[in-house]
Short mmCIF file of C-alpha atoms and ligand atoms in Angstrom, two decimals:
data_model
loop_
_atom_site.label_atom_id
_atom_site.label_comp_id
_atom_site.label_asym_id
_atom_site.label_seq_id
_atom_site.Cartn_x
_atom_site.Cartn_y
_atom_site.Cartn_z
CA MET A 1 0.12 0.02 0.02
CA LYS A 2 1.23 3.77 -0.61
CA ILE A 3 1.17 5.16 2.87
CA LEU A 4 1.79 8.77 4.07
CA LEU A 5 3.20 8.77 7.69
CA THR A 6 3.80 11.88 9.80
CA GLY A 7 6.31 11.49 12.38
CA GLY A 8 8.06 8.57 11.18
CA ALA A 9 11.45 9.46 12.86
CA GLY A 10 9.94 9.81 16.37
CA TYR A 11 9.49 6.96 19.04
CA ILE A 12 6.54 5.35 18.18
CA GLY A 13 6.16 6.53 14.41
CA SER A 14 9.58 4.78 13.88
CA HIS A 15 8.57 1.58 15.37
CA VAL A 16 5.47 1.21 13.25
CA LEU A 17 7.68 2.37 10.19
CA ASN A 18 9.92 -0.66 10.81
CA LEU A 19 6.97 -3.11 10.93
CA LEU A 20 5.34 -1.27 7.72
CA GLY A 21 8.61 -1.37 6.04
CA GLN A 22 9.61 -4.98 6.52
CA ALA A 23 5.87 -5.88 5.00
CA GLY A 24 6.77 -4.17 2.00
CA HIS A 25 4.69 -0.97 1.86
CA ASP A 26 5.50 1.99 -0.09
CA ILE A 27 5.96 4.94 2.61
CA VAL A 28 6.52 8.44 2.54
CA VAL A 29 7.71 9.89 5.86
CA VAL A 30 6.73 13.65 6.76
CA ASP A 31 9.20 14.56 9.58
CA ASN A 32 10.61 18.02 10.70
CA LEU A 33 13.05 16.01 12.94
CA SER A 34 12.26 18.40 15.75
CA THR A 35 12.14 15.58 18.08
CA GLY A 36 12.83 12.61 15.99
CA ARG A 37 16.24 11.52 14.74
CA LYS A 38 16.87 10.67 11.00
CA GLU A 39 18.70 7.37 12.01
CA SER A 40 15.49 5.78 13.10
CA LEU A 41 13.80 6.13 9.52
CA LEU A 42 14.80 2.63 8.63
CA TYR A 43 12.64 2.43 5.50
CA GLY A 44 10.79 4.88 3.18
CA ARG A 45 11.44 8.27 1.58
CA HIS A 46 11.82 11.27 4.04
CA GLU A 47 10.31 14.55 3.24
CA GLU A 48 11.51 17.14 5.90
CA PHE A 49 9.18 19.68 6.73
CA SER A 50 6.66 20.58 9.24
CA LEU A 51 2.92 20.07 8.78
CA GLU A 52 2.21 23.66 9.52
CA GLU A 53 3.90 24.20 5.91
CA THR A 54 0.42 23.14 4.32
CA GLY A 55 1.53 24.52 0.98
CA LYS A 56 4.19 21.69 1.01
CA LEU A 57 2.07 18.85 2.41
CA GLU A 58 -0.70 19.62 -0.25
CA GLU A 59 2.06 19.50 -2.97
CA LEU A 60 2.94 16.18 -1.62
CA LEU A 61 -0.75 14.48 -1.41
CA LYS A 62 -1.29 15.97 -4.85
CA LYS A 63 1.55 14.36 -6.51
CA GLU A 64 1.50 10.92 -4.74
CA ASN A 65 -1.85 8.55 -4.72
CA PHE A 66 -1.77 7.87 -1.08
CA GLU A 67 -4.06 5.05 -0.06
CA ALA A 68 -3.57 5.57 3.73
CA CYS A 69 -2.40 8.30 6.22
CA LEU A 70 -0.83 7.15 9.79
CA HIS A 71 -0.54 10.47 11.65
CA PHE A 72 2.13 10.49 14.84
CA VAL A 73 2.96 14.04 14.71
CA GLY A 74 2.16 15.86 17.81
CA SER A 75 3.53 17.10 20.94
CA ILE A 76 3.21 14.82 24.18
CA ILE A 77 4.40 16.12 27.23
CA VAL A 78 1.76 16.67 29.71
CA PRO A 79 3.16 19.16 31.97
CA GLU A 80 4.60 20.97 29.00
CA SER A 81 1.05 20.91 27.76
CA VAL A 82 -0.08 22.87 30.92
CA GLU A 83 2.56 25.77 30.43
CA LYS A 84 2.21 26.00 26.69
CA PRO A 85 -1.43 25.25 25.98
CA LEU A 86 -1.44 26.89 22.61
CA LYS A 87 1.77 24.93 21.15
CA TYR A 88 -0.56 21.94 21.88
CA TYR A 89 -3.44 23.16 20.23
CA GLN A 90 -1.27 24.07 17.08
CA ASN A 91 0.57 20.74 16.75
CA ASN A 92 -1.87 18.28 17.93
CA THR A 93 -5.18 20.15 16.77
CA THR A 94 -4.82 22.60 14.15
CA ASN A 95 -2.03 20.65 12.31
CA SER A 96 -4.31 17.58 12.53
CA LEU A 97 -7.32 19.53 11.06
CA ASN A 98 -5.36 20.75 8.20
CA LEU A 99 -3.80 17.13 7.20
CA ILE A 100 -7.68 15.59 7.43
CA GLU A 101 -8.86 18.23 5.11
CA LEU A 102 -6.19 17.36 2.70
CA CYS A 103 -6.60 13.76 2.95
CA VAL A 104 -10.46 14.31 2.18
CA LYS A 105 -9.54 16.51 -0.66
CA TYR A 106 -7.27 13.89 -2.07
CA LYS A 107 -9.38 11.14 -1.29
CA ILE A 108 -6.96 9.24 1.27
CA ASN A 109 -9.89 7.34 2.90
CA ARG A 110 -7.79 5.17 5.56
CA PHE A 111 -6.59 7.24 8.55
CA ILE A 112 -4.88 6.09 11.69
CA PHE A 113 -4.51 8.52 14.47
CA SER A 114 -2.35 8.33 17.64
CA SER A 115 -4.68 9.19 20.27
CA THR A 116 -4.11 9.01 23.98
CA ALA A 117 -5.44 7.48 27.44
CA ALA A 118 -4.85 11.02 28.78
CA LEU A 119 -8.43 11.80 27.10
CA TYR A 120 -10.01 9.94 30.01
CA GLY A 121 -8.65 12.08 32.73
CA ASP A 122 -9.93 10.93 36.13
CA SER A 123 -13.37 10.10 34.85
CA ALA A 124 -13.07 6.14 34.79
CA PRO A 125 -14.27 4.66 38.08
CA GLY A 126 -11.11 3.11 39.70
CA GLY A 127 -9.23 4.41 36.79
CA ILE A 128 -10.09 1.31 34.50
CA CYS A 129 -11.02 2.88 31.15
CA THR A 130 -13.20 1.30 28.49
CA GLU A 131 -13.61 3.09 25.07
CA GLU A 132 -17.24 3.82 26.29
CA THR A 133 -16.04 5.83 29.42
CA GLN A 134 -16.60 9.62 28.98
CA VAL A 135 -13.97 11.46 27.80
CA VAL A 136 -13.06 14.11 30.05
CA PRO A 137 -9.40 15.31 29.58
CA ILE A 138 -7.69 16.96 32.63
CA ASN A 139 -4.95 18.72 30.81
CA PRO A 140 -4.30 20.54 27.31
CA TYR A 141 -2.66 17.57 25.86
CA GLY A 142 -5.88 15.44 26.16
CA ARG A 143 -8.01 18.04 25.29
CA SER A 144 -6.04 18.86 22.10
CA LYS A 145 -6.10 15.18 21.22
CA MET A 146 -9.56 14.92 21.90
CA MET A 147 -10.51 17.72 19.48
CA THR A 148 -8.66 15.51 16.62
CA GLU A 149 -10.75 12.63 17.79
CA PHE A 150 -13.98 14.50 17.52
CA MET A 151 -13.17 15.94 13.94
CA LEU A 152 -12.50 12.41 12.75
CA GLU A 153 -15.76 11.13 14.01
CA ASP A 154 -17.65 13.91 12.13
CA THR A 155 -15.63 13.75 9.19
CA ALA A 156 -16.29 9.91 9.00
CA LYS A 157 -19.93 10.61 9.04
CA ALA A 158 -19.80 13.31 6.29
CA THR A 159 -17.21 11.83 3.81
CA ASP A 160 -15.61 8.59 2.72
CA LEU A 161 -12.98 8.90 5.09
CA ASN A 162 -12.53 5.60 7.79
CA TYR A 163 -10.38 6.02 10.78
CA VAL A 164 -8.76 4.18 13.62
CA ALA A 165 -8.24 6.24 16.62
CA LEU A 166 -5.68 4.17 18.84
CA ARG A 167 -5.62 5.67 22.56
CA TYR A 168 -2.32 4.80 23.84
CA PHE A 169 -1.65 4.01 27.32
CA ASN A 170 1.95 4.27 28.61
CA VAL A 171 4.18 3.25 25.75
CA ALA A 172 7.63 2.33 26.91
CA GLY A 173 10.85 -0.20 25.86
CA ALA A 174 12.64 -0.68 22.72
CA ASN A 175 12.67 -2.48 19.35
CA VAL A 176 13.89 -5.87 20.56
CA ASP A 177 16.70 -5.73 17.89
CA LEU A 178 17.68 -2.33 19.57
CA LYS A 179 17.82 -0.68 16.11
CA ILE A 180 15.41 1.93 17.74
CA GLY A 181 13.90 3.21 20.68
CA GLN A 182 13.00 6.22 22.80
CA CYS A 183 15.09 9.04 21.63
CA SER A 184 13.67 12.18 22.19
CA PRO A 185 15.60 14.71 24.17
CA ASN A 186 14.49 15.74 27.55
CA SER A 187 11.79 13.10 27.93
CA THR A 188 9.72 13.17 30.90
CA HIS A 189 8.80 9.40 30.45
CA LEU A 190 8.93 7.44 33.70
CA ILE A 191 10.82 4.31 32.51
CA LYS A 192 13.19 6.49 30.28
CA ILE A 193 14.05 8.60 33.14
CA ALA A 194 14.84 5.76 35.30
CA SER A 195 16.62 3.93 32.63
CA GLU A 196 18.92 7.17 32.31
CA CYS A 197 19.58 6.88 35.89
CA ALA A 198 20.62 3.37 35.84
CA ALA A 199 22.76 3.87 32.58
CA GLY A 200 24.49 6.64 34.82
CA LYS A 201 23.16 9.52 32.46
CA ARG A 202 21.58 11.10 35.40
CA ASP A 203 22.40 11.23 39.36
CA LYS A 204 18.84 10.74 40.52
CA MET A 205 15.25 10.97 40.04
CA ALA A 206 11.81 11.90 41.79
CA ILE A 207 8.59 10.56 42.49
CA PHE A 208 5.94 12.78 41.69
CA GLY A 209 3.48 12.46 44.38
CA THR A 210 2.74 9.75 46.95
CA ASP A 211 -0.68 10.75 48.26
CA TYR A 212 -3.06 9.21 45.21
CA ASP A 213 -5.60 6.90 45.97
CA THR A 214 -3.53 3.79 45.03
CA SER A 215 -1.74 0.81 46.60
CA ASP A 216 1.28 2.76 47.69
CA GLY A 217 0.29 6.15 47.05
CA THR A 218 2.01 6.69 43.62
CA CYS A 219 0.27 6.83 40.29
CA VAL A 220 -0.79 3.73 38.26
CA ARG A 221 -0.34 3.28 34.76
CA ASP A 222 -0.71 0.42 31.93
CA TYR A 223 2.80 0.18 30.33
CA ILE A 224 2.79 -1.29 26.89
CA HIS A 225 5.82 -2.18 24.79
CA VAL A 226 6.43 -0.20 21.76
CA ASP A 227 6.56 -3.07 19.34
CA ASP A 228 3.22 -4.27 20.53
CA LEU A 229 1.74 -0.91 19.94
CA ALA A 230 3.32 -0.89 16.65
CA GLN A 231 1.77 -4.23 15.55
CA ALA A 232 -1.62 -2.62 16.51
CA HIS A 233 -0.92 0.18 13.81
CA VAL A 234 -0.36 -2.74 11.13
CA ASP A 235 -3.62 -4.69 12.32
CA ALA A 236 -5.61 -1.39 12.02
CA LEU A 237 -4.40 -0.81 8.61
CA LYS A 238 -5.59 -4.47 7.68
CA PHE A 239 -8.79 -3.56 9.06
CA LEU A 240 -9.29 -0.25 7.38
CA GLU A 241 -8.43 -2.11 4.19
CA LYS A 242 -10.89 -5.07 4.42
CA ASP A 243 -13.82 -3.81 6.72
CA ALA A 244 -13.93 0.07 5.48
CA GLU A 245 -15.22 1.14 8.82
CA SER A 246 -14.06 3.37 11.81
CA ALA A 247 -13.18 2.29 15.42
CA VAL A 248 -11.99 3.92 18.49
CA LEU A 249 -9.70 1.48 20.75
CA ASN A 250 -7.84 1.31 23.76
CA CYS A 251 -3.92 0.12 23.49
CA GLY A 252 -2.96 -1.18 26.89
CA TYR A 253 -2.62 -4.62 28.45
CA GLY A 254 -5.09 -4.27 31.32
CA HIS A 255 -3.39 -3.94 34.09
CA GLY A 256 -1.08 -1.69 35.61
CA TYR A 257 1.62 -0.80 37.96
CA THR A 258 2.58 2.02 40.48
CA VAL A 259 5.61 4.38 39.82
CA LYS A 260 7.23 2.60 43.01
CA GLU A 261 6.84 -0.41 41.34
CA VAL A 262 8.25 0.45 38.11
CA ILE A 263 11.23 2.18 39.65
CA GLU A 264 11.96 -0.98 41.81
CA THR A 265 11.78 -3.11 38.61
CA VAL A 266 14.35 -0.78 36.86
CA LYS A 267 16.77 -1.28 39.81
CA LYS A 268 16.13 -5.14 39.94
CA VAL A 269 16.34 -5.71 36.08
CA THR A 270 19.45 -3.50 35.85
CA GLY A 271 21.38 -4.44 39.05
CA VAL A 272 21.88 -0.60 39.51
CA ASP A 273 20.70 1.30 42.63
CA PHE A 274 20.14 5.10 42.44
CA PRO A 275 18.76 7.85 44.52
CA VAL A 276 14.95 8.48 44.23
CA GLY A 277 13.56 11.69 46.11
CA ILE A 278 9.74 12.16 46.68
CA GLU A 279 8.22 15.52 45.10
CA GLY A 280 4.54 16.75 44.99
CA ARG A 281 2.20 16.17 42.63
CA ARG A 282 3.16 16.79 38.78
CA ALA A 283 0.15 18.91 37.08
CA GLY A 284 -2.13 17.25 35.00
CA ASP A 285 -1.58 13.75 36.39
CA ALA A 286 -4.39 11.54 36.66
CA GLY A 287 -4.23 9.11 39.64
CA THR A 288 -4.87 5.53 37.63
CA LEU A 289 -5.15 5.07 34.10
CA ILE A 290 -5.54 1.34 33.14
CA SER A 291 -6.88 -0.19 29.78
CA ARG A 292 -9.96 -2.41 29.36
CA ALA A 293 -8.14 -4.07 26.61
CA GLU A 294 -10.79 -6.52 25.17
CA LYS A 295 -12.20 -4.58 22.28
CA ILE A 296 -8.82 -4.33 20.32
CA ARG A 297 -8.31 -7.87 20.46
CA GLU A 298 -11.98 -8.54 19.31
CA VAL A 299 -11.84 -5.87 16.42
CA LEU A 300 -8.38 -6.00 15.07
CA GLY A 301 -7.52 -9.62 16.41
CA TRP A 302 -4.58 -7.95 18.08
CA THR A 303 -2.32 -10.24 20.01
CA PRO A 304 0.42 -8.65 22.00
CA LYS A 305 3.65 -10.35 22.72
CA TYR A 306 5.60 -8.37 24.97
CA ASP A 307 3.15 -7.97 28.17
CA ASP A 308 6.14 -8.27 30.63
CA LEU A 309 7.47 -5.21 32.66
CA ASP A 310 11.06 -6.89 33.13
CA LEU A 311 11.36 -7.23 29.29
CA ILE A 312 9.99 -3.62 28.68
CA VAL A 313 12.61 -2.34 31.27
CA ARG A 314 15.54 -4.47 29.82
CA THR A 315 14.81 -3.27 26.33
CA ALA A 316 14.49 0.34 27.49
CA PHE A 317 17.89 0.05 29.59
CA GLU A 318 19.86 -1.83 26.68
CA TRP A 319 18.70 0.75 24.30
CA GLU A 320 19.60 3.56 26.90
CA LYS A 321 23.13 2.45 27.07
CA GLN A 322 23.89 2.25 23.68
CA LEU A 323 22.62 5.82 22.78
C1 UD1 B 401 2.01 9.15 29.42
C2 UD1 B 401 2.39 9.90 27.89
C3 UD1 B 401 1.16 10.50 27.46
C4 UD1 B 401 0.00 9.54 27.27
C5 UD1 B 401 -0.11 9.07 28.62
C6 UD1 B 401 -1.49 7.84 28.72
C7 UD1 B 401 4.80 10.31 27.52
C8 UD1 B 401 5.77 11.52 27.85
N1 UD1 B 401 3.50 10.68 27.90
O1 UD1 B 401 1.86 10.16 30.30
O2 UD1 B 401 1.44 10.91 26.01
O3 UD1 B 401 -1.16 10.14 26.74
O4 UD1 B 401 0.79 8.46 29.29
O5 UD1 B 401 -1.34 7.18 30.00
O6 UD1 B 401 4.92 9.37 27.07
N2 UD1 B 401 6.74 10.11 36.96
C9 UD1 B 401 7.62 10.27 38.16
N3 UD1 B 401 8.77 10.59 38.01
C10 UD1 B 401 9.37 11.05 36.69
C11 UD1 B 401 8.53 10.69 35.88
C12 UD1 B 401 7.29 10.33 35.96
O7 UD1 B 401 7.07 9.99 39.45
O8 UD1 B 401 10.63 11.25 36.94
C13 UD1 B 401 5.51 9.52 37.09
C14 UD1 B 401 4.41 10.66 36.70
O9 UD1 B 401 3.99 11.60 37.47
C15 UD1 B 401 3.07 9.71 36.31
C16 UD1 B 401 4.07 8.32 36.11
O10 UD1 B 401 5.16 8.59 36.42
O11 UD1 B 401 2.42 9.23 37.37
C17 UD1 B 401 4.13 8.06 34.37
O12 UD1 B 401 4.54 9.20 33.81
P1 UD1 B 401 4.99 9.37 32.34
O13 UD1 B 401 5.98 8.34 31.93
O14 UD1 B 401 5.43 10.94 32.04
O15 UD1 B 401 3.65 9.34 31.54
P2 UD1 B 401 2.16 9.95 31.59
O16 UD1 B 401 2.16 11.42 32.31
O17 UD1 B 401 1.42 9.09 32.31
#
């Protein structure tokens, strides 16, 4: 299939690009390399520009007969979104609007969107989120992504476009071959930061908040290996090709770990101890976010292979050491 993939040099986009490239698809990546790395582009042709450059984007879509669009470009750091909301509405909402509009214009009727568990905020009872859980994001990041989901839902009703919105839970780890991994500069991601400590790149880290309503007072998240998440995109593409309908699906394993449990696992797997302080809650953090994970298995036939926190941590650490 001829595919447009935005954000292919980034963490998740590069893992999806790897699988789609291995499957023999013809891929063009649009990525301005603001957070991604050129070395992560293992397949496809690269066009280096920003989605804000709508003239260049339209030229590309006019020239190529894309059959599907996978849209990864976006800003993803929750606390930054609280500080700089308009950056998030620009990158995640306005740029998506322009892209969706061009997809409709050039009849690219299969669209896969990187959505997020941040849409649920604190609304799910016990933090267990089904796709029917009310979306009530509690930070600008989640709101900016929610608006794009709404645009897709309404556009799918009004046009021939079908979409799959994948609501990512906490993506972590690295490709088991260690060719690609989490490379975003200044990452705020828990497993990345703990791996940096274990690899000797940071002296210490902190736990943000120990007064949440959880087993040990720290936040609970559903950590999913990046290659399982990447496979969900491959499955979603097959679904759009075959069924020509839309779906909104959670991407998680259906169980979670506290921040303390994750840090202990990093210390155990790597054999490295490092200092961990305690700080207050981080702005925009929900207490517990765990996926109800049945629907994606039913709809896409998705079968995860790496539901193992030790393995997730080991790949993250091995990647970090050789970065
Ligand atoms: C992550 C994603 C977000 C996604 C969300 C869905 C990133 C950067 N963010 O957000 O895009 O929508 O999952 O659930 O990938 N923590 C510490 N100390 C640290 C770093 C983190 O205690 O140094 C804690 C945080 O307060 C939080 C947990 O660890 O409770 C996970 O944080 P993080 O890895 O940043 O992910 P989320 O904010 O959950």
